[in-house]
């Protein structure tokens, strides 16, 4: 059973930066490499949403609200996923999760909390 563990969240002032990491545990490299991976965000009182995704060979997409500020990347050899977040805004506050796209209910981890204050 594949597990994903997110880390790197924190409390940051608006305009600051954070780098999130996601490690795939109990997964062989070929399994992780087969997935298109995504970062999802759940803001307080809102549904979880996909904010960025990256295909096996690196083709990436970002939703308009984070485009130009967030960058998703992956290291297949390390079975890891990353999200570089720059120029953070209060509306970026939420719990961030990694999961394949489309997501699997079995793979949701604990997430990592990002809080942006003005």
Short mmCIF file of C-alpha atoms in Angstrom, two decimals:
data_model
loop_
_atom_site.label_atom_id
_atom_site.label_comp_id
_atom_site.label_asym_id
_atom_site.label_seq_id
_atom_site.Cartn_x
_atom_site.Cartn_y
_atom_site.Cartn_z
CA UNK A 1 0.00 0.00 0.00
CA UNK A 2 1.49 3.29 -1.17
CA UNK A 3 1.63 6.10 1.36
CA UNK A 4 2.39 9.75 0.80
CA UNK A 5 3.90 11.95 3.48
CA UNK A 6 3.80 15.72 3.10
CA UNK A 7 6.12 18.18 4.85
CA UNK A 8 7.42 21.72 4.65
CA UNK A 9 4.40 23.75 5.67
CA UNK A 10 4.52 26.58 8.17
CA UNK A 11 3.45 30.08 9.09
CA UNK A 12 4.72 32.80 6.77
CA UNK A 13 4.05 36.45 6.14
CA UNK A 14 2.38 37.44 2.88
CA UNK A 15 5.01 37.70 0.16
CA UNK A 16 7.11 34.96 1.68
CA UNK A 17 8.04 31.53 0.35
CA UNK A 18 7.74 27.90 1.33
CA UNK A 19 8.81 24.65 -0.30
CA UNK A 20 6.61 21.63 0.24
CA UNK A 21 7.82 18.06 -0.15
CA UNK A 22 5.99 14.79 -0.59
CA UNK A 23 7.63 11.41 -0.18
CA UNK A 24 6.09 8.22 -1.52
CA UNK A 25 6.61 5.47 0.99
CA UNK A 26 6.14 1.77 0.48
CA UNK A 27 6.17 2.31 -3.26
CA UNK A 28 8.60 1.00 -5.79
CA UNK A 29 10.04 3.55 -8.18
CA UNK A 30 8.14 2.27 -11.20
CA UNK A 31 4.85 2.62 -9.34
CA UNK A 32 5.48 6.26 -8.42
CA UNK A 33 6.77 7.01 -11.92
CA UNK A 34 3.55 5.74 -13.46
CA UNK A 35 1.44 8.39 -11.76
CA UNK A 36 0.61 11.90 -12.81
CA UNK A 37 1.00 13.56 -9.40
CA UNK A 38 -0.76 16.55 -7.95
CA UNK A 39 -0.76 18.98 -5.06
CA UNK A 40 -4.18 19.59 -3.55
CA UNK A 41 -5.23 22.33 -1.16
CA UNK A 42 -8.09 22.44 1.33
CA UNK A 43 -8.79 25.92 2.60
CA UNK A 44 -10.89 26.45 5.74
CA UNK A 45 -14.56 25.83 4.96
CA UNK A 46 -13.87 24.87 1.35
CA UNK A 47 -13.58 21.69 -0.66
CA UNK A 48 -10.22 20.25 -1.50
CA UNK A 49 -8.97 21.47 -4.87
CA UNK A 50 -6.15 20.54 -7.22
CA UNK A 51 -3.67 23.43 -7.53
CA UNK A 52 -0.88 21.87 -9.60
CA UNK A 53 -0.12 18.63 -11.41
CA UNK A 54 2.87 17.10 -13.14
CA UNK A 55 3.03 14.21 -15.55
CA UNK A 56 5.55 11.38 -15.43
CA UNK A 57 8.01 13.12 -17.76
CA UNK A 58 7.60 16.58 -16.24
CA UNK A 59 4.83 18.34 -18.13
CA UNK A 60 3.27 20.58 -15.46
CA UNK A 61 0.04 22.51 -15.03
CA UNK A 62 -0.97 25.10 -12.43
CA UNK A 63 -4.36 26.62 -11.74
CA UNK A 64 -4.69 30.30 -12.60
CA UNK A 65 -4.72 31.44 -8.97
CA UNK A 66 -1.18 30.14 -8.39
CA UNK A 67 0.29 30.44 -11.87
CA UNK A 68 3.54 32.39 -11.81
CA UNK A 69 3.89 31.95 -8.05
CA UNK A 70 3.92 28.17 -7.50
CA UNK A 71 6.10 25.60 -9.26
CA UNK A 72 5.52 21.88 -9.08
CA UNK A 73 8.38 19.45 -9.69
CA UNK A 74 9.24 15.82 -9.12
CA UNK A 75 12.24 13.56 -8.67
CA UNK A 76 11.25 10.12 -9.88
CA UNK A 77 14.42 8.44 -8.64
CA UNK A 78 13.68 9.71 -5.13
CA UNK A 79 9.94 9.09 -5.45
CA UNK A 80 9.36 12.66 -4.36
CA UNK A 81 7.14 15.56 -5.31
CA UNK A 82 7.75 19.23 -4.54
CA UNK A 83 5.86 22.52 -4.58
CA UNK A 84 7.83 25.76 -4.51
CA UNK A 85 5.51 28.52 -3.35
CA UNK A 86 6.61 32.13 -3.75
CA UNK A 87 4.84 35.43 -3.17
CA UNK A 88 2.38 33.71 -0.88
CA UNK A 89 -1.00 35.31 -0.25
CA UNK A 90 -3.46 34.89 2.64
CA UNK A 91 -5.81 33.01 0.29
CA UNK A 92 -3.12 30.31 -0.08
CA UNK A 93 -3.77 29.30 3.52
CA UNK A 94 -4.87 25.70 3.89
CA UNK A 95 -3.76 22.11 4.27
CA UNK A 96 -1.76 20.84 1.31
CA UNK A 97 -1.81 17.20 0.22
CA UNK A 98 -0.16 15.19 -2.52
CA UNK A 99 -1.95 12.41 -4.38
CA UNK A 100 -2.09 11.06 -7.90
CA UNK A 101 -4.35 12.68 -10.46
CA UNK A 102 -7.12 11.64 -10.28
CA UNK A 103 -6.76 11.13 -6.53
CA UNK A 104 -7.14 7.84 -4.71
CA UNK A 105 -9.03 7.83 -1.44
CA UNK A 106 -6.58 5.29 -0.09
CA UNK A 107 -3.59 7.59 -0.53
CA UNK A 108 -4.56 10.74 1.38
CA UNK A 109 -1.93 11.53 3.98
CA UNK A 110 -2.02 13.94 6.91
CA UNK A 111 -1.19 16.92 4.76
CA UNK A 112 0.93 19.90 5.75
CA UNK A 113 -0.54 23.17 7.05
CA UNK A 114 0.31 26.44 5.32
CA UNK A 115 -0.75 29.66 7.02
CA UNK A 116 -0.14 33.03 5.39
CA UNK A 117 -0.72 36.19 7.41
CA UNK A 118 -0.76 39.83 6.41
#
